[in-house]
Short mmCIF file of C-alpha atoms and ligand atoms in Angstrom, two decimals:
data_model
loop_
_atom_site.label_atom_id
_atom_site.label_comp_id
_atom_site.label_asym_id
_atom_site.label_seq_id
_atom_site.Cartn_x
_atom_site.Cartn_y
_atom_site.Cartn_z
CA MET A 28 -1.69 42.19 -22.49
CA ARG A 29 -0.88 40.48 -25.80
CA ILE A 30 -0.04 36.81 -25.27
CA PRO A 31 2.30 35.37 -27.95
CA LYS A 32 0.91 32.22 -29.61
CA SER A 33 4.29 30.55 -29.16
CA HIS A 34 4.00 30.65 -25.37
CA PRO A 35 3.98 27.06 -24.06
CA ARG A 36 1.00 27.85 -21.84
CA TYR A 37 -0.89 29.91 -24.41
CA GLU A 38 -4.30 28.24 -23.94
CA SER A 39 -4.11 28.50 -20.17
CA LEU A 40 -3.06 32.17 -20.31
CA ILE A 41 -5.91 32.97 -22.68
CA ARG A 42 -8.38 31.35 -20.28
CA ARG A 43 -6.99 33.40 -17.39
CA GLU A 44 -7.20 36.56 -19.48
CA LYS A 45 -10.84 35.80 -20.32
CA LEU A 46 -11.66 35.29 -16.65
CA VAL A 47 -9.93 38.49 -15.56
CA ARG A 48 -11.77 40.43 -18.26
CA ALA A 49 -15.05 38.84 -17.13
CA TRP A 50 -14.23 39.79 -13.55
CA LYS A 51 -13.69 43.42 -14.62
CA ALA A 52 -17.05 43.30 -16.42
CA GLY A 53 -18.84 42.06 -13.28
CA ILE A 54 -19.52 38.56 -14.63
CA VAL A 55 -17.01 36.55 -12.59
CA VAL A 56 -16.46 37.03 -8.84
CA PRO A 57 -12.97 36.88 -7.22
CA GLU A 58 -13.94 33.54 -5.64
CA GLY A 59 -14.42 32.23 -9.18
CA LEU A 60 -10.81 33.07 -9.99
CA ILE A 61 -9.68 31.00 -7.00
CA ALA A 62 -11.89 28.08 -8.07
CA HIS A 63 -10.32 28.26 -11.52
CA GLY A 64 -6.86 27.94 -9.98
CA ARG A 65 -7.91 24.77 -8.19
CA GLY A 66 -9.20 23.39 -11.49
CA GLU A 67 -5.93 24.24 -13.27
CA ALA A 68 -3.90 22.37 -10.67
CA PHE A 69 -5.93 19.23 -11.28
CA ASP A 70 -5.66 19.71 -15.04
CA TYR A 71 -1.86 19.58 -14.70
CA LEU A 72 -2.13 16.29 -12.87
CA LEU A 73 -4.48 14.91 -15.51
CA GLY A 74 -2.15 15.93 -18.36
CA GLU A 75 -4.42 18.70 -19.72
CA GLU A 76 -6.22 16.25 -21.99
CA THR A 77 -9.51 14.40 -21.89
CA THR A 78 -8.72 11.08 -20.23
CA ALA A 79 -10.26 7.75 -21.23
CA PRO A 80 -12.49 7.63 -18.10
CA ALA A 81 -13.67 11.21 -18.81
CA LEU A 82 -14.64 10.15 -22.31
CA VAL A 83 -16.75 7.31 -20.88
CA ALA A 84 -18.47 9.75 -18.50
CA GLU A 85 -19.06 12.23 -21.35
CA LYS A 86 -20.78 9.55 -23.41
CA ALA A 87 -22.90 8.53 -20.42
CA ALA A 88 -23.81 12.18 -19.82
CA ALA A 89 -24.91 12.46 -23.44
CA ALA A 90 -27.06 9.35 -23.10
CA PHE A 91 -28.85 10.68 -19.98
CA LEU A 92 -29.34 14.08 -21.63
CA VAL A 93 -30.77 12.54 -24.81
CA ARG A 94 -33.23 10.46 -22.76
CA ALA A 95 -34.20 13.37 -20.48
CA LYS A 96 -37.68 14.87 -20.63
CA ARG A 97 -36.71 18.18 -19.03
CA PRO A 98 -32.94 18.68 -19.32
CA VAL A 99 -31.41 21.86 -17.88
CA ILE A 100 -27.89 23.28 -18.10
CA SER A 101 -26.90 25.37 -15.08
CA VAL A 102 -24.58 28.29 -15.82
CA ASN A 103 -22.49 30.44 -13.47
CA GLY A 104 -20.04 33.31 -14.05
CA ASN A 105 -16.98 31.15 -14.83
CA VAL A 106 -18.95 28.99 -17.28
CA ALA A 107 -20.34 32.06 -19.05
CA ALA A 108 -16.83 33.56 -19.29
CA LEU A 109 -15.16 30.39 -20.55
CA ALA A 110 -17.74 28.41 -22.50
CA SER A 111 -20.88 30.40 -23.40
CA SER A 112 -20.96 29.24 -27.04
CA GLU A 113 -20.27 25.62 -26.09
CA VAL A 114 -23.20 25.69 -23.63
CA ALA A 115 -25.47 27.39 -26.17
CA ARG A 116 -24.62 24.82 -28.86
CA LEU A 117 -25.43 21.91 -26.56
CA ALA A 118 -28.63 23.61 -25.36
CA LYS A 119 -29.79 24.07 -28.94
CA ARG A 120 -28.90 20.53 -29.95
CA LEU A 121 -30.86 18.80 -27.17
CA PRO A 122 -32.84 21.15 -26.74
CA ALA A 123 -32.26 22.10 -23.08
CA VAL A 124 -33.16 25.09 -20.95
CA VAL A 125 -30.24 27.17 -19.63
CA GLU A 126 -30.63 28.47 -16.08
CA VAL A 127 -28.25 31.01 -14.60
CA ASN A 128 -27.51 30.05 -11.05
CA LEU A 129 -25.00 31.88 -8.91
CA PHE A 130 -23.37 30.95 -5.63
CA HIS A 131 -22.66 34.67 -5.01
CA ARG A 132 -25.94 35.94 -6.42
CA SER A 133 -26.77 39.49 -7.35
CA ASP A 134 -29.54 40.45 -9.76
CA ALA A 135 -27.17 42.61 -11.79
CA ARG A 136 -24.75 39.73 -12.32
CA VAL A 137 -27.58 37.31 -13.22
CA ARG A 138 -28.83 39.86 -15.78
CA ARG A 139 -25.38 40.16 -17.38
CA ILE A 140 -24.93 36.40 -17.61
CA VAL A 141 -28.44 35.89 -19.02
CA ARG A 142 -27.55 38.39 -21.73
CA ILE A 143 -24.27 36.59 -22.53
CA MET A 144 -26.09 33.27 -22.88
CA ARG A 145 -28.83 34.78 -25.08
CA ASP A 146 -26.23 36.47 -27.27
CA ALA A 147 -24.41 33.13 -27.57
CA GLY A 148 -27.61 31.65 -29.00
CA ALA A 149 -29.12 29.65 -26.13
CA PRO A 150 -32.84 29.26 -26.96
CA THR A 151 -34.29 29.56 -23.42
CA VAL A 152 -32.38 31.28 -20.63
CA LEU A 153 -33.85 31.52 -17.11
CA GLY A 154 -32.48 33.04 -13.93
CA LEU A 155 -33.98 36.48 -13.51
CA ARG A 156 -37.20 35.76 -11.63
CA PRO A 157 -36.78 32.50 -9.69
CA ASP A 158 -40.07 31.14 -8.34
CA ALA A 159 -38.98 28.06 -6.38
CA THR A 160 -36.44 27.00 -3.78
CA ILE A 161 -34.29 23.88 -3.62
CA PRO A 162 -34.83 22.11 -0.29
CA HIS A 163 -31.89 21.70 2.15
CA LEU A 164 -30.03 24.79 0.90
CA GLU A 165 -30.06 28.15 2.63
CA SER A 166 -30.48 31.68 1.33
CA LYS A 167 -30.10 32.80 -2.27
CA ARG A 168 -28.24 29.66 -3.30
CA ALA A 169 -31.52 27.77 -3.10
CA LEU A 170 -33.30 29.93 -5.69
CA ALA A 171 -34.46 28.13 -8.83
CA HIS A 172 -37.03 28.23 -11.60
CA ARG A 173 -40.03 25.90 -11.67
CA ARG A 174 -39.69 25.73 -15.47
CA GLY A 175 -35.96 25.08 -15.09
CA ILE A 176 -33.83 23.34 -12.50
CA TYR A 177 -36.65 22.83 -9.98
CA ARG A 178 -38.62 20.48 -12.22
CA ALA A 179 -35.74 19.17 -14.34
CA ASP A 180 -35.13 15.44 -14.48
CA VAL A 181 -31.52 15.78 -15.68
CA VAL A 182 -29.32 18.75 -14.72
CA LEU A 183 -25.86 19.45 -16.13
CA VAL A 184 -23.86 21.44 -13.60
CA PRO A 185 -20.45 22.59 -14.79
CA LEU A 186 -18.22 23.92 -11.97
CA GLU A 187 -20.85 23.47 -9.28
CA ASP A 188 -20.47 23.55 -5.52
CA GLY A 189 -20.72 20.25 -3.64
CA ASP A 190 -23.61 21.30 -1.40
CA ARG A 191 -25.82 22.25 -4.28
CA THR A 192 -24.96 19.11 -6.21
CA GLU A 193 -25.95 17.05 -3.20
CA ALA A 194 -29.23 18.97 -2.76
CA LEU A 195 -30.14 18.35 -6.43
CA VAL A 196 -29.33 14.63 -6.12
CA ARG A 197 -31.53 14.49 -3.00
CA MET A 198 -34.40 15.89 -5.09
CA GLY A 199 -34.11 12.73 -7.22
CA LYS A 200 -32.50 14.34 -10.24
CA THR A 201 -29.80 12.86 -12.43
CA VAL A 202 -26.97 15.34 -11.86
CA ILE A 203 -24.13 15.50 -14.38
CA SER A 204 -21.14 17.48 -13.11
CA ILE A 205 -18.10 18.84 -14.93
CA ASP A 206 -15.30 19.38 -12.42
CA LEU A 207 -11.56 18.84 -12.84
CA ASN A 208 -11.24 17.88 -9.18
CA PRO A 209 -12.12 14.20 -8.83
CA LEU A 210 -11.97 14.54 -5.05
CA SER A 211 -14.48 17.39 -4.74
CA ARG A 212 -17.84 16.81 -3.10
CA THR A 213 -19.37 17.65 -6.46
CA SER A 214 -17.53 14.83 -8.24
CA ARG A 215 -18.27 12.42 -5.41
CA MET A 216 -21.98 13.34 -5.16
CA ALA A 217 -22.94 13.66 -8.84
CA SER A 218 -24.83 10.89 -10.63
CA VAL A 219 -22.49 11.30 -13.62
CA PRO A 220 -19.23 13.02 -12.65
CA ILE A 221 -17.20 14.24 -15.63
CA VAL A 222 -13.61 14.98 -14.56
CA ASP A 223 -12.50 17.18 -17.44
CA GLU A 224 -12.01 20.82 -18.37
CA VAL A 225 -15.31 22.52 -19.19
CA ARG A 226 -14.33 23.64 -22.71
CA ARG A 227 -13.04 20.23 -23.61
CA ALA A 228 -15.98 18.39 -22.06
CA LEU A 229 -18.95 20.28 -23.53
CA PRO A 230 -18.18 19.82 -27.27
CA THR A 231 -17.44 16.14 -26.63
CA VAL A 232 -20.78 15.68 -24.87
CA GLU A 233 -22.45 17.46 -27.78
CA LYS A 234 -20.75 15.17 -30.31
CA PHE A 235 -22.03 12.11 -28.39
CA VAL A 236 -25.51 13.67 -28.18
CA ARG A 237 -25.54 13.95 -31.98
CA GLU A 238 -24.58 10.30 -32.34
CA LEU A 239 -26.97 8.98 -29.70
CA GLN A 240 -29.98 10.97 -30.89
CA ALA A 241 -29.92 8.59 -33.88
CA ASP A 242 -29.45 5.45 -31.76
CA PRO A 243 -32.04 4.89 -29.00
CA ASP A 244 -30.91 1.30 -28.31
CA GLU A 245 -27.33 2.36 -27.64
CA THR A 246 -28.61 5.26 -25.50
CA ALA A 247 -30.68 2.88 -23.37
CA ARG A 248 -27.76 0.43 -23.08
CA ILE A 249 -25.39 3.15 -21.86
CA CYS A 250 -27.91 4.45 -19.30
CA THR A 251 -28.28 0.92 -17.88
CA GLU A 252 -24.63 -0.07 -17.94
CA TYR A 253 -22.93 3.16 -16.81
CA ASP A 254 -21.18 2.57 -13.49
CA ARG A 255 -20.36 5.85 -11.73
CA ARG A 256 -18.27 4.26 -8.98
CA GLY A 257 -16.27 2.23 -11.47
CA ASN A 258 -15.75 5.29 -13.64
CA LEU A 259 -14.56 7.46 -10.74
CA ALA A 260 -12.26 4.63 -9.63
CA ALA A 261 -10.82 4.64 -13.16
CA VAL A 262 -10.08 8.37 -12.81
CA TYR A 263 -8.20 7.74 -9.55
CA SER A 264 -6.30 4.84 -11.18
CA PHE A 265 -5.43 7.07 -14.13
CA LEU A 266 -3.93 9.66 -11.76
CA GLU A 267 -1.97 6.95 -9.96
CA TRP A 268 -0.65 5.62 -13.27
CA ARG A 269 0.32 9.07 -14.52
CA LEU A 270 2.17 10.00 -11.35
CA GLY A 271 3.93 6.61 -11.55
CA VAL A 272 5.10 7.35 -15.10
CA LEU A 273 6.35 10.78 -14.02
CA ALA A 274 8.17 9.29 -11.04
CA ARG A 275 9.99 6.77 -13.24
CA ARG A 276 11.02 9.34 -15.85
CA PRO A 277 14.79 10.09 -15.88
CA LYS A 278 15.69 13.41 -14.25
CA ALA A 279 15.68 16.42 -16.61
CA LYS A 280 19.12 17.87 -17.21
CA PRO A 281 19.71 21.40 -15.92
CA ARG A 282 18.70 23.96 -18.56
CA ALA A 283 22.21 25.50 -18.98
CA THR A 284 23.74 22.11 -19.85
CA ARG A 285 20.97 21.35 -22.33
CA ASN A 286 21.45 24.67 -24.13
CA ARG A 287 25.22 24.27 -24.36
CA ARG A 288 24.73 20.83 -25.90
CA ALA A 289 22.20 22.18 -28.42
CA ARG A 290 24.62 24.86 -29.58
CA ARG A 291 27.41 22.38 -30.29
P1 ATP B 5 -16.81 21.01 -3.59
O1 ATP B 5 -17.70 22.02 -2.94
O2 ATP B 5 -17.46 20.29 -4.71
O3 ATP B 5 -16.12 20.05 -2.63
P2 ATP B 5 -15.11 23.24 -4.29
O4 ATP B 5 -15.53 23.92 -3.06
O5 ATP B 5 -13.66 23.23 -4.69
O6 ATP B 5 -15.58 21.74 -4.32
P3 ATP B 5 -16.02 25.27 -5.97
O7 ATP B 5 -15.20 26.15 -5.13
O8 ATP B 5 -17.44 25.59 -6.15
O9 ATP B 5 -15.94 23.78 -5.50
O10 ATP B 5 -15.25 25.22 -7.38
C1 ATP B 5 -15.68 24.55 -8.47
C2 ATP B 5 -14.66 23.56 -8.95
O11 ATP B 5 -14.64 23.66 -10.38
C3 ATP B 5 -13.18 23.75 -8.58
O12 ATP B 5 -12.85 23.06 -7.42
C4 ATP B 5 -12.41 23.21 -9.76
O13 ATP B 5 -11.94 21.90 -9.54
C5 ATP B 5 -13.43 23.14 -10.86
N1 ATP B 5 -13.03 23.94 -12.02
C6 ATP B 5 -12.56 25.22 -12.07
N2 ATP B 5 -12.33 25.61 -13.32
C7 ATP B 5 -12.66 24.57 -14.12
C8 ATP B 5 -12.68 24.36 -15.52
N3 ATP B 5 -12.28 25.31 -16.37
N4 ATP B 5 -13.12 23.17 -15.98
C9 ATP B 5 -13.54 22.21 -15.12
N5 ATP B 5 -13.55 22.34 -13.79
C10 ATP B 5 -13.13 23.49 -13.28
MG1 MG B 6 -17.53 24.03 -2.34
#
């Protein structure tokens, strides 16, 4: 389908199209399409823009990534379909290892996603031969690489499941999440929850990484002063404020009336 650029929801339709194409190519699973819908609903509530609290979290994430000794970016099907070049750019900049990690794991799908990430330019991509398991998680979801997530000190997990986020935090890692749902277990468990859309969040984190790589004092200050609870509270307050503004807005006139007026 050709989506006209003038469509008011052009960006959103393009993202859906990308995901459907990735599903046909065996990169995204149907469950991933449902998860995307949940994210879109929250993006509506947030105004489809990076909020001020998200910006604070993105800067904090950059600071922890810059200071990390073994940073890893975890990638699943949706992330590969929507933001492979953004992930690759951040991985190169840090540098960080990319590890493909799938909730609904099959070797064929891991192989396809590894290829996407390599083609996008990520310097090191793991996922094919996991040699470790994350404690407190069952079955294939626990699989990890010793050189990757298993021994990482800081893990960036875009669009991650709550259980896995919690298991990584329990291993003592600094877990940075990107999830549009501020109420998800992921957002509530992560050390640095970023409540923003993945394609908006990643380039912003990368921009802050570039700035902070040249400023170790500022990086250290941010790592000490970042307050995850305060930041998440600011996200909830933002939502409350936005809904309040919408509630006070005068009622929209019915479309027919508006059009008749415009023609006069
Ligand atoms: P949890 O297990 O953390 O309580 P969940 O079960 O909803 O939450 P998943 O089903 O794994 O988590 O889905 C991942 C989450 O990613 C979705 O809930 C959604 O909010 C979020 N999400 C989906 N698409 C995007 C996107 N493009 N950018 C950011 N977040 C997204
Ligand atoms: Mg879940």
